Amino acid sequence: MTREEKSQVIKDLTAQLADTSTIYLADISGLDAGTTSNLRRACFKANVKLSVVKNTLLAKAMEAAEKDFGELPSTLKGNTSIMIAETGNAPAKVIKEFRKKNEKPLLKGAFIDEAIYVGDDYLEALSNIKSKEEVIGDIIGLLQSPTKNVISALKSGGSKLSGILKTLSEKEA
């Protein structure tokens, strides 16, 4: 690889790091071609971009990026693959599901919304992180709950005005 090609790869990686808030580093070494293909397919279905990177080039891209990656550059040893997604828990779910049948990928570290996780021990916690959409859904469900209670109470009191007033007065007491 020429110096210009390396420089271009670093620029591309730096742009990718700047454009996303969810970055996972994983070790997929030792996977055969078929298993690697299955992993790539699983990532594609989960909307996760998987790329194998050279550690030195990724380290330089991390230095050039305007984000603080903390201890993540120290994990750049051996084989490294980078997983980029829009949803914070998507790569962790892919890794967790894939490891039901395989020993790898191993989680080296993750950068999610400026939080840094180093080590495979965080895989379970990362897979349980809720996405923005899931949190919004939970909030909407909680906000709708009192409305549903009032509507069901009104229905149980009958459709007559006296039944509705009786139900509402029982709710206040």
mmCIF file of C-alpha atoms in Angstrom:
data_model
loop_
_atom_site.group_PDB
_atom_site.id
_atom_site.type_symbol
_atom_site.label_atom_id
_atom_site.label_comp_id
_atom_site.label_asym_id
_atom_site.label_seq_id
_atom_site.Cartn_x
_atom_site.Cartn_y
_atom_site.Cartn_z
ATOM 1 C CA MET A 1 0.000 0.000 0.000
ATOM 2 C CA THR A 2 1.467 3.343 -1.014
ATOM 3 C CA ARG A 3 1.720 6.344 1.266
ATOM 4 C CA GLU A 4 -1.066 8.088 -0.686
ATOM 5 C CA GLU A 5 -3.348 5.054 -0.352
ATOM 6 C CA LYS A 6 -2.697 4.901 3.394
ATOM 7 C CA SER A 7 -3.405 8.608 3.686
ATOM 8 C CA GLN A 8 -6.710 8.153 1.839
ATOM 9 C CA VAL A 9 -7.720 5.227 4.081
ATOM 10 C CA ILE A 10 -6.976 7.340 7.181
ATOM 11 C CA LYS A 11 -9.081 10.206 5.783
ATOM 12 C CA ASP A 12 -11.965 7.822 5.036
ATOM 13 C CA LEU A 13 -11.786 6.245 8.502
ATOM 14 C CA THR A 14 -11.608 9.673 10.153
ATOM 15 C CA ALA A 15 -14.736 10.746 8.253
ATOM 16 C CA GLN A 16 -16.561 7.562 9.326
ATOM 17 C CA LEU A 17 -15.570 8.089 12.959
ATOM 18 C CA ALA A 18 -16.762 11.705 12.823
ATOM 19 C CA ASP A 19 -20.117 10.804 11.261
ATOM 20 C CA THR A 20 -21.230 8.208 13.786
ATOM 21 C CA SER A 21 -21.793 7.971 17.509
ATOM 22 C CA THR A 22 -21.709 4.150 17.661
ATOM 23 C CA ILE A 23 -18.421 2.382 17.008
ATOM 24 C CA TYR A 24 -17.546 -1.151 18.072
ATOM 25 C CA LEU A 25 -14.140 -2.795 17.774
ATOM 26 C CA ALA A 26 -14.183 -6.574 17.515
ATOM 27 C CA ASP A 27 -11.831 -9.492 16.931
ATOM 28 C CA ILE A 28 -13.084 -11.838 14.202
ATOM 29 C CA SER A 29 -9.763 -13.583 13.611
ATOM 30 C CA GLY A 30 -9.875 -17.304 13.002
ATOM 31 C CA LEU A 31 -13.316 -17.328 11.382
ATOM 32 C CA ASP A 32 -13.384 -19.314 8.155
ATOM 33 C CA ALA A 33 -14.733 -17.817 4.928
ATOM 34 C CA GLY A 34 -18.242 -19.252 5.370
ATOM 35 C CA THR A 35 -18.567 -18.080 8.970
ATOM 36 C CA THR A 36 -17.233 -14.628 8.079
ATOM 37 C CA SER A 37 -19.775 -14.438 5.261
ATOM 38 C CA ASN A 38 -22.549 -15.342 7.727
ATOM 39 C CA LEU A 39 -21.336 -12.628 10.104
ATOM 40 C CA ARG A 40 -21.318 -10.055 7.316
ATOM 41 C CA ARG A 41 -24.854 -11.109 6.345
ATOM 42 C CA ALA A 42 -26.035 -10.786 9.970
ATOM 43 C CA CYS A 43 -24.474 -7.328 10.182
ATOM 44 C CA PHE A 44 -26.107 -6.267 6.927
ATOM 45 C CA LYS A 45 -29.540 -7.400 8.159
ATOM 46 C CA ALA A 46 -29.041 -5.447 11.408
ATOM 47 C CA ASN A 47 -27.905 -2.313 9.514
ATOM 48 C CA VAL A 48 -24.367 -2.599 10.905
ATOM 49 C CA LYS A 49 -21.381 -1.808 8.707
ATOM 50 C CA LEU A 50 -18.515 -4.283 9.274
ATOM 51 C CA SER A 51 -14.992 -3.560 8.026
ATOM 52 C CA VAL A 52 -11.611 -5.128 8.726
ATOM 53 C CA VAL A 53 -9.064 -2.385 9.416
ATOM 54 C CA LYS A 54 -5.350 -2.074 9.977
ATOM 55 C CA ASN A 55 -4.672 -1.113 13.576
ATOM 56 C CA THR A 56 -2.067 1.545 12.726
ATOM 57 C CA LEU A 57 -4.370 3.274 10.248
ATOM 58 C CA LEU A 58 -7.337 3.191 12.637
ATOM 59 C CA ALA A 59 -5.159 4.565 15.452
ATOM 60 C CA LYS A 60 -4.116 7.481 13.238
ATOM 61 C CA ALA A 61 -7.757 8.083 12.254
ATOM 62 C CA MET A 62 -8.739 8.133 15.939
ATOM 63 C CA GLU A 63 -6.023 10.682 16.640
ATOM 64 C CA ALA A 64 -7.224 12.842 13.742
ATOM 65 C CA ALA A 65 -10.894 12.647 14.754
ATOM 66 C CA GLU A 66 -12.304 15.321 17.030
ATOM 67 C CA LYS A 67 -13.609 12.752 19.515
ATOM 68 C CA ASP A 68 -11.978 11.426 22.661
ATOM 69 C CA PHE A 69 -11.721 7.647 22.282
ATOM 70 C CA GLY A 70 -10.116 7.206 25.706
ATOM 71 C CA GLU A 71 -8.686 3.704 26.131
ATOM 72 C CA LEU A 72 -9.955 2.352 22.787
ATOM 73 C CA PRO A 73 -6.663 2.835 20.914
ATOM 74 C CA SER A 74 -5.001 0.526 23.468
ATOM 75 C CA THR A 75 -7.253 -2.321 22.224
ATOM 76 C CA LEU A 76 -5.808 -2.092 18.719
ATOM 77 C CA LYS A 77 -3.716 -5.243 18.887
ATOM 78 C CA GLY A 78 -4.081 -8.366 16.773
ATOM 79 C CA ASN A 79 -6.917 -8.463 14.256
ATOM 80 C CA THR A 80 -9.454 -5.656 14.487
ATOM 81 C CA SER A 81 -12.768 -5.165 12.777
ATOM 82 C CA ILE A 82 -14.799 -2.019 13.125
ATOM 83 C CA MET A 83 -18.583 -2.161 13.402
ATOM 84 C CA ILE A 84 -20.497 1.063 12.787
ATOM 85 C CA ALA A 85 -24.229 1.487 13.351
ATOM 86 C CA GLU A 86 -26.824 4.152 14.020
ATOM 87 C CA THR A 87 -28.376 2.196 16.894
ATOM 88 C CA GLY A 88 -26.165 1.850 19.971
ATOM 89 C CA ASN A 89 -27.073 -1.741 20.768
ATOM 90 C CA ALA A 90 -27.244 -3.207 17.230
ATOM 91 C CA PRO A 91 -23.608 -4.408 16.983
ATOM 92 C CA ALA A 92 -23.763 -5.892 20.484
ATOM 93 C CA LYS A 93 -26.924 -7.804 19.601
ATOM 94 C CA VAL A 94 -25.302 -9.130 16.412
ATOM 95 C CA ILE A 95 -22.202 -10.255 18.333
ATOM 96 C CA LYS A 96 -24.265 -11.821 21.117
ATOM 97 C CA GLU A 97 -26.524 -13.712 18.690
ATOM 98 C CA PHE A 98 -23.585 -14.827 16.538
ATOM 99 C CA ARG A 99 -21.712 -16.171 19.553
ATOM 100 C CA LYS A 100 -24.476 -18.629 20.291
ATOM 101 C CA LYS A 101 -22.885 -20.809 17.580
ATOM 102 C CA ASN A 102 -19.325 -19.408 17.392
ATOM 103 C CA GLU A 103 -16.572 -18.355 19.783
ATOM 104 C CA LYS A 104 -16.069 -15.071 17.969
ATOM 105 C CA PRO A 105 -16.411 -12.156 17.397
ATOM 106 C CA LEU A 106 -14.963 -10.930 20.662
ATOM 107 C CA LEU A 107 -15.754 -7.388 21.736
ATOM 108 C CA LYS A 108 -12.569 -5.350 22.153
ATOM 109 C CA GLY A 109 -14.308 -2.089 22.930
ATOM 110 C CA ALA A 110 -17.092 0.296 22.022
ATOM 111 C CA PHE A 111 -17.688 4.031 21.723
ATOM 112 C CA ILE A 112 -21.373 4.899 22.139
ATOM 113 C CA ASP A 113 -22.501 8.513 22.422
ATOM 114 C CA GLU A 114 -19.122 9.512 23.913
ATOM 115 C CA ALA A 115 -19.178 6.675 26.478
ATOM 116 C CA ILE A 116 -16.298 4.213 26.236
ATOM 117 C CA TYR A 117 -16.490 0.501 27.031
ATOM 118 C CA VAL A 118 -13.348 -1.655 26.921
ATOM 119 C CA GLY A 119 -13.512 -5.427 27.035
ATOM 120 C CA ASP A 120 -15.787 -8.323 26.189
ATOM 121 C CA ASP A 121 -17.323 -8.166 29.682
ATOM 122 C CA TYR A 122 -19.551 -5.273 28.546
ATOM 123 C CA LEU A 123 -21.275 -7.250 25.765
ATOM 124 C CA GLU A 124 -24.365 -8.143 27.812
ATOM 125 C CA ALA A 125 -24.814 -4.592 29.136
ATOM 126 C CA LEU A 126 -24.354 -3.078 25.669
ATOM 127 C CA SER A 127 -26.898 -5.423 24.102
ATOM 128 C CA ASN A 128 -29.458 -4.285 26.700
ATOM 129 C CA ILE A 129 -29.045 -0.565 25.980
ATOM 130 C CA LYS A 130 -32.286 0.822 24.603
ATOM 131 C CA SER A 131 -32.297 2.746 21.347
ATOM 132 C CA LYS A 132 -33.819 6.227 21.136
ATOM 133 C CA GLU A 133 -36.880 4.752 19.431
ATOM 134 C CA GLU A 134 -37.369 2.201 22.232
ATOM 135 C CA VAL A 135 -37.058 4.898 24.927
ATOM 136 C CA ILE A 136 -39.530 7.154 23.108
ATOM 137 C CA GLY A 137 -41.938 4.208 22.803
ATOM 138 C CA ASP A 138 -41.673 3.541 26.554
ATOM 139 C CA ILE A 139 -42.328 7.219 27.358
ATOM 140 C CA ILE A 140 -45.354 7.358 25.062
ATOM 141 C CA GLY A 141 -46.683 4.176 26.661
ATOM 142 C CA LEU A 142 -46.308 5.688 30.130
ATOM 143 C CA LEU A 143 -47.987 8.924 29.056
ATOM 144 C CA GLN A 144 -50.920 7.048 27.516
ATOM 145 C CA SER A 145 -51.442 4.859 30.568
ATOM 146 C CA PRO A 146 -53.522 7.390 32.619
ATOM 147 C CA THR A 147 -55.671 8.149 29.574
ATOM 148 C CA LYS A 148 -56.383 4.452 29.061
ATOM 149 C CA ASN A 149 -57.355 4.100 32.727
ATOM 150 C CA VAL A 150 -59.854 6.955 32.503
ATOM 151 C CA ILE A 151 -61.355 5.634 29.277
ATOM 152 C CA SER A 152 -61.732 2.100 30.669
ATOM 153 C CA ALA A 153 -63.279 3.498 33.860
ATOM 154 C CA LEU A 154 -65.767 5.506 31.833
ATOM 155 C CA LYS A 155 -66.697 2.442 29.786
ATOM 156 C CA SER A 156 -67.174 0.302 32.902
ATOM 157 C CA GLY A 157 -69.495 2.893 34.443
ATOM 158 C CA GLY A 158 -71.959 2.550 31.616
ATOM 159 C CA SER A 159 -72.834 5.058 28.974
ATOM 160 C CA LYS A 160 -75.308 6.973 31.129
ATOM 161 C CA LEU A 161 -74.266 10.268 32.677
ATOM 162 C CA SER A 162 -75.013 9.059 36.213
ATOM 163 C CA GLY A 163 -72.722 6.013 35.718
ATOM 164 C CA ILE A 164 -69.893 8.219 34.391
ATOM 165 C CA LEU A 165 -70.223 10.639 37.333
ATOM 166 C CA LYS A 166 -70.287 7.741 39.786
ATOM 167 C CA THR A 167 -67.127 6.233 38.279
ATOM 168 C CA LEU A 168 -65.289 9.549 38.305
ATOM 169 C CA SER A 169 -66.270 10.231 41.925
ATOM 170 C CA GLU A 170 -64.992 6.750 42.911
ATOM 171 C CA LYS A 171 -61.649 7.513 41.216
ATOM 172 C CA GLU A 172 -61.256 10.722 43.231
ATOM 173 C CA ALA A 173 -61.890 8.990 46.552
#
